[in-house]
Coordinates of C-alpha atoms and ligand atoms in Angstrom, one line a residue:
X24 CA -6.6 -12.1 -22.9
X25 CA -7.8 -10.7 -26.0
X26 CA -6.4 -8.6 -28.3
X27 CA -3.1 -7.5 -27.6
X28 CA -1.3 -4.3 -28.8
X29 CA 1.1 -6.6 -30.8
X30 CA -2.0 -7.5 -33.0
X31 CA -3.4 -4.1 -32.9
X32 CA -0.5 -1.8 -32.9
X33 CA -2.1 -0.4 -30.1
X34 CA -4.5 0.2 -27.0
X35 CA -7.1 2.4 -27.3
X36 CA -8.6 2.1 -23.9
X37 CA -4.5 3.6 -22.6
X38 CA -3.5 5.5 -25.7
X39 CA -2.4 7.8 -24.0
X40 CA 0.0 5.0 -21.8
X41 CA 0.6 3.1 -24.4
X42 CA 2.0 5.8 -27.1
X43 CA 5.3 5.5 -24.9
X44 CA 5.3 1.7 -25.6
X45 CA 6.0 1.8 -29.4
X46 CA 9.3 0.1 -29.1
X47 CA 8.1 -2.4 -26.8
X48 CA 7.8 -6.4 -27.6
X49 CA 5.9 -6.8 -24.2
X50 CA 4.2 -4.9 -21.7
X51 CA 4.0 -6.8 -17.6
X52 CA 2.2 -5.5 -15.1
X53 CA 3.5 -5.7 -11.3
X54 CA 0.7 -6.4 -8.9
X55 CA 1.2 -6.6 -5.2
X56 CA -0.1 -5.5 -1.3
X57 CA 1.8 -2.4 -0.3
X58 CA 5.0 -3.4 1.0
X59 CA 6.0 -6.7 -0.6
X60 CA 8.9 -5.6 -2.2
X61 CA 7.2 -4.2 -5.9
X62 CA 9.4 -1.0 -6.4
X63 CA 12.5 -2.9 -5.2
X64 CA 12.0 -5.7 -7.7
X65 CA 10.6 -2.7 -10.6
X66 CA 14.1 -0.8 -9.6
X67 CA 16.4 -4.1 -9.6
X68 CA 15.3 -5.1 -13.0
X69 CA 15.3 -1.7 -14.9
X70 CA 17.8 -0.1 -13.1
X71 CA 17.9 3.8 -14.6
X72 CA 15.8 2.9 -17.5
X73 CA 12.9 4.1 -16.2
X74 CA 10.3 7.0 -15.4
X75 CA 7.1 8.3 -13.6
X76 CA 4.2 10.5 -14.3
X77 CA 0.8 10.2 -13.5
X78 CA -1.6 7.8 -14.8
X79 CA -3.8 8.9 -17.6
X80 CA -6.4 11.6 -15.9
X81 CA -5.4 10.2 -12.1
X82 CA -3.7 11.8 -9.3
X83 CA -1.8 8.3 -8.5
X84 CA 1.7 7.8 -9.9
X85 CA 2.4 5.5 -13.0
X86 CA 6.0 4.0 -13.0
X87 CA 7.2 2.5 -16.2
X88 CA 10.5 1.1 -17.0
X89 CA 12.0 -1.6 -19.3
X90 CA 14.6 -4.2 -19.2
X91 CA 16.4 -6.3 -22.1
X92 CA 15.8 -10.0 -21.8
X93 CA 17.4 -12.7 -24.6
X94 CA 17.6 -9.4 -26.3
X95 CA 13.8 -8.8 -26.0
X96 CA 12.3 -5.0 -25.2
X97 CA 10.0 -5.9 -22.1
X98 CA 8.3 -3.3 -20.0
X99 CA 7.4 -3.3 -16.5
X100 CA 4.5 -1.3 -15.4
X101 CA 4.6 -0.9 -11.5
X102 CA 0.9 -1.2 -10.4
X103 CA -0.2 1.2 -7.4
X104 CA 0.0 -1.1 -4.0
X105 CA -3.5 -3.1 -3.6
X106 CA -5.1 -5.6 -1.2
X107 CA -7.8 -6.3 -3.5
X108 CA -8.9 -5.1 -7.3
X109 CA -12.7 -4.7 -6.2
X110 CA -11.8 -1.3 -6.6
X111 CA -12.8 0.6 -3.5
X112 CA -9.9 2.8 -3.7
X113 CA -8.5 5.6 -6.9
X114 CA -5.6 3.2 -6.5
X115 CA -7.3 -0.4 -6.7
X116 CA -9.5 1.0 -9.6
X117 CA -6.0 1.6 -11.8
X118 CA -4.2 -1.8 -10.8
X119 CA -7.5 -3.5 -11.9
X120 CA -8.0 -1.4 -15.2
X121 CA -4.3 -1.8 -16.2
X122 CA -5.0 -5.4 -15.8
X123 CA -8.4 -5.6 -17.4
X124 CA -7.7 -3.2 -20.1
X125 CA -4.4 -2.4 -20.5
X126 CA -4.0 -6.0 -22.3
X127 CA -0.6 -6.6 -20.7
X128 CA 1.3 -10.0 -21.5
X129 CA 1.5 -11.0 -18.0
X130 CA 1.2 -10.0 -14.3
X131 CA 3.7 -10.7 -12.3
X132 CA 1.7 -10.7 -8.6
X133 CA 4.5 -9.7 -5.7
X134 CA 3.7 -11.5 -2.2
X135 CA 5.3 -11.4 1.0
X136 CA 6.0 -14.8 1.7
X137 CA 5.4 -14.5 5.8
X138 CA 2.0 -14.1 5.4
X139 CA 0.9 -15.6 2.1
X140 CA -2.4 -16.3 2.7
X141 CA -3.6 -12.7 2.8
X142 CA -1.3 -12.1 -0.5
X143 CA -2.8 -14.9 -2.1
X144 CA -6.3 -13.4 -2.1
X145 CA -4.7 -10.6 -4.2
X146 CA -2.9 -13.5 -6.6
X147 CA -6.4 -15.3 -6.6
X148 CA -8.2 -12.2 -8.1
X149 CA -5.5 -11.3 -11.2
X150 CA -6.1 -15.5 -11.9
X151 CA -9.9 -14.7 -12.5
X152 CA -8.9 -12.3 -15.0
X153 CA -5.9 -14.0 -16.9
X154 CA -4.4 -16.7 -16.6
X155 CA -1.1 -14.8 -17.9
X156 CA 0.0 -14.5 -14.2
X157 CA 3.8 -15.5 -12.1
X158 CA 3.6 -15.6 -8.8
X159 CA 6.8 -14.1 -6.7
X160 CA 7.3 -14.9 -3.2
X161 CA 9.2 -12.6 -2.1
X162 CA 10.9 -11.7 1.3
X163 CA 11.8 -14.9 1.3
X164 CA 14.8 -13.9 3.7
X165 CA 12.0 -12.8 6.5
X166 CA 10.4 -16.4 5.9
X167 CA 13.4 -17.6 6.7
X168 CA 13.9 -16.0 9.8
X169 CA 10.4 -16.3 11.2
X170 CA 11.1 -20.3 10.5
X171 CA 7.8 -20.1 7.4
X172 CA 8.6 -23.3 5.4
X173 CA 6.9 -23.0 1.8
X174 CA 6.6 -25.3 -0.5
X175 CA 6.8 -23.5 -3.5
X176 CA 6.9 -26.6 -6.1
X177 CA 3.2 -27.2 -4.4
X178 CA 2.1 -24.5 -4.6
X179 CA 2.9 -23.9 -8.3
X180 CA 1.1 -27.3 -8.5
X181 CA -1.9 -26.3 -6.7
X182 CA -2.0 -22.7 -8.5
X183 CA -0.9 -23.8 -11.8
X184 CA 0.9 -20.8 -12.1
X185 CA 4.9 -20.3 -12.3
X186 CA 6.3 -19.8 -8.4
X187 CA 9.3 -18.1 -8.1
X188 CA 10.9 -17.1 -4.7
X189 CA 13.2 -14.3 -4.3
X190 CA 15.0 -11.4 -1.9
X191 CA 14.6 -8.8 -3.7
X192 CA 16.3 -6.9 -1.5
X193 CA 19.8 -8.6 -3.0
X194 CA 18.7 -9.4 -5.7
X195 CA 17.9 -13.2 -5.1
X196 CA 16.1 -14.9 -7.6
X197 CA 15.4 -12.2 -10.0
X198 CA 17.5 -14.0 -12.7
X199 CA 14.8 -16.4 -12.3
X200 CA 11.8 -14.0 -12.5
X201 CA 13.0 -12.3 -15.4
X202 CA 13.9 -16.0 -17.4
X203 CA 9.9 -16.7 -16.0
X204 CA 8.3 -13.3 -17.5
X205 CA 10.1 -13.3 -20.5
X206 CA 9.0 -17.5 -20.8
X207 CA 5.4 -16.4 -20.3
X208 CA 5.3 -13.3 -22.3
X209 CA 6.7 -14.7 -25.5
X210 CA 4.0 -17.7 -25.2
X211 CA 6.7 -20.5 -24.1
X212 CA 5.1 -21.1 -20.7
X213 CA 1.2 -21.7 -21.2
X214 CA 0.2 -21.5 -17.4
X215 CA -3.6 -22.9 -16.1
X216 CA -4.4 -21.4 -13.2
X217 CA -6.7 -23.1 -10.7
X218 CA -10.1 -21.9 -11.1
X219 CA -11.9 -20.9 -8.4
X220 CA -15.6 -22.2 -8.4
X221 CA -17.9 -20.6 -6.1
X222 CA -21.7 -22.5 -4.6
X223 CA -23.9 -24.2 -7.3
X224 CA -26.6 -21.5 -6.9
X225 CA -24.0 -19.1 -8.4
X226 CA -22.3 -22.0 -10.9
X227 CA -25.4 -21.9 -12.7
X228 CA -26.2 -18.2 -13.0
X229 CA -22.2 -18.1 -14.1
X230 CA -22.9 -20.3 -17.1
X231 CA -26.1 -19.1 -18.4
X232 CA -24.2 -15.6 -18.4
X233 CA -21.2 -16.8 -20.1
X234 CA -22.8 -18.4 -22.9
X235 CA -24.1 -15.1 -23.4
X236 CA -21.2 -13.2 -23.5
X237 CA -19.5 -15.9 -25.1
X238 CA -20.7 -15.6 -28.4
X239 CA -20.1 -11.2 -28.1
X240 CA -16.5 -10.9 -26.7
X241 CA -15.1 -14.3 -25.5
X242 CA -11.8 -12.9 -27.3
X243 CA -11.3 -9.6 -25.7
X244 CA -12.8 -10.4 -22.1
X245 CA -12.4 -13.6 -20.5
X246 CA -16.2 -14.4 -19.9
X247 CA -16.3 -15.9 -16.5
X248 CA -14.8 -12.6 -15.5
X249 CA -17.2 -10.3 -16.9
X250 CA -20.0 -13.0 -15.5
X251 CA -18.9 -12.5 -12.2
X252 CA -18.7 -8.9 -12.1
X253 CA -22.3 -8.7 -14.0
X254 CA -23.4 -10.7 -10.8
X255 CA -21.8 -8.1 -8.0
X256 CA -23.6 -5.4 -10.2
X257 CA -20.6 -3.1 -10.6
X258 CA -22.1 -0.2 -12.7
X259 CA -18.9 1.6 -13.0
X260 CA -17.4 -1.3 -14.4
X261 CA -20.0 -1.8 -16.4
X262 CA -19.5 1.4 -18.2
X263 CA -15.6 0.9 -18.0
X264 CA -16.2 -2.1 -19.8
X265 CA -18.6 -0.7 -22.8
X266 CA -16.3 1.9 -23.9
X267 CA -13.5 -0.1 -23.7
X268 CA -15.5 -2.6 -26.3
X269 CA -17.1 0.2 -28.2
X270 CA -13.3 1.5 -28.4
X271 CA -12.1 -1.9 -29.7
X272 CA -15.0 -2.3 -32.4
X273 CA -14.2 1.4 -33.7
Ligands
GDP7 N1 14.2 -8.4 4.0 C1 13.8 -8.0 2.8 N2 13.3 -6.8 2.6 C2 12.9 -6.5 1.4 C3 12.9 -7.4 0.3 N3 12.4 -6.8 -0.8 C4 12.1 -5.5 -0.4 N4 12.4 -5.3 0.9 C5 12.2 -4.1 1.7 O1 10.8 -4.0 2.0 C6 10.5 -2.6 2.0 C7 9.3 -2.3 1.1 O2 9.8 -2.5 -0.3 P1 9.2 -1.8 -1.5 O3 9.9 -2.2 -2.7 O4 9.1 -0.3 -1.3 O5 7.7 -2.3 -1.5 P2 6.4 -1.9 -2.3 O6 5.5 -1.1 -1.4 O7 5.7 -3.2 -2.7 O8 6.8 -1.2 -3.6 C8 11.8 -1.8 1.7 O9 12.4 -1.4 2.9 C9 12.7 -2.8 1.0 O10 14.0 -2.6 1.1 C10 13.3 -8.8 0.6 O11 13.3 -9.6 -0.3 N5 13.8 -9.0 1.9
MG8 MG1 6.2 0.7 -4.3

């Protein structure tokens, strides 16, 4: 998704964040509903080698940390809990800037795997914006117990995005997350995540937009994105997203 601080050195839109990151090779994001196991997978992989603060001029709390992978620096931002990133909330609003702005390499979207479908609408969201996104069930143990079968080969299908299930609680599966961000991040796994298309009314208006904003800043913003949100009329996102360019062409 555009420019990423290993081309430019780094992100002007999160200085401030990303003057910490000098000795980083990648930066992920961790997305996910309150409660689906984020800090416990953020604390599993990074063990003591991380901190918290604030986030740049919020009252929410940032935690960053970073694990060694194939001998790779990677990063883990841990993204305030969200249901959505329509931003209603100081919290949703910093989960979807990190992600729109904060160029990360991937986003790794946390779900509780017994009740997936109202993770998924979270999941569905980041895949609008990039399509640099893993998908962990976890909690796979409560599945388990509640007798939730998933088909997680299917659903990688039907996504077109890595699955991978774990307990995060023991540490189940998190050799295979961290083998699936590091894949992704370093360009070996070149995921194509479903798009979702909406009524033909909308279709329409969609392309005429995106040829539009094809031709100004198909490399820093994916277009359909920024189409959509010129649709909802989000003016604060509108502004977010002129300084962040302005920033860029500076
Ligand atoms: N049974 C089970 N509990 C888990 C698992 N992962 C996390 N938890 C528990 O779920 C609760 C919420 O986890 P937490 O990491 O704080 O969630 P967050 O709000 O997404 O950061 C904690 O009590 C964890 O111990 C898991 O895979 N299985
Ligand atoms: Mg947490």
């Amino acid at each position: 998704m555009g420019l990423t601080h290993k081309s430019t050195g780094i992100n002007t839109f999160f200085a401030e964040l990303y003057s910490e990151f000098s000795s980083t090779e990648a930066v992920i994001a961790l997305a996910g509903n309150p409660n689906t196991g984020k800090s416990t997978v953020f604390n599993s992989l990074t063990g003591l080698n991380q901190h918290t603060g604030n986030w740049p001029g919020k009252t929410v709390t940032l935690a960053k940390g970073f694990f060694k992978h194939k001998g790779d620096h990677i990063t883990l931002v841990d993204l305030p809990g969200t249901y959505s990133l329509l931003a209603n909330s100081v919290e949703e609003q910093v989960a979807r800037d990190f992600i729109c702005f904060g160029e990360p390499d991937a986003v790794v979207v946390v779900t509780d795997a017994t009740c997936l479908e109202r993770n998924l609408n979270l999941a569905l969201q980041v895949m609008e914006i990039t399509s640099q996104v893993i998908l962990c069930l976890n909690l796979m143990d409560e599945a388990k117990r509640k007798n939730i079968q998933i088909n997680y080969e299917k659903l990688q299908r039907l996504l077109g995005i890595p699955v991978i299930p774990t307990v995060a609680r023991n540490k189940e599966g998190l050799d295979d997350l961290k083998a699936a961000i590091h894949a992704m991040a370093f360009g070996e796994e070149k995921p194509s995540p479903k798009i979702i298309y909406y009524d033909d009314q909308l279709e329409k208006a969609l392309d005429e937009l995106k040829k539009e904003l094809e031709a100004s800043f198909s490399t820093v913003i994916n277009s359909r994105w920024l189409a959509l949100r010129l649709l909802d009329g989000d003016i604060a996102l509108m502004k977010k997203i002129f300084k962040y360019l302005s920033e860029l062409h500076n």
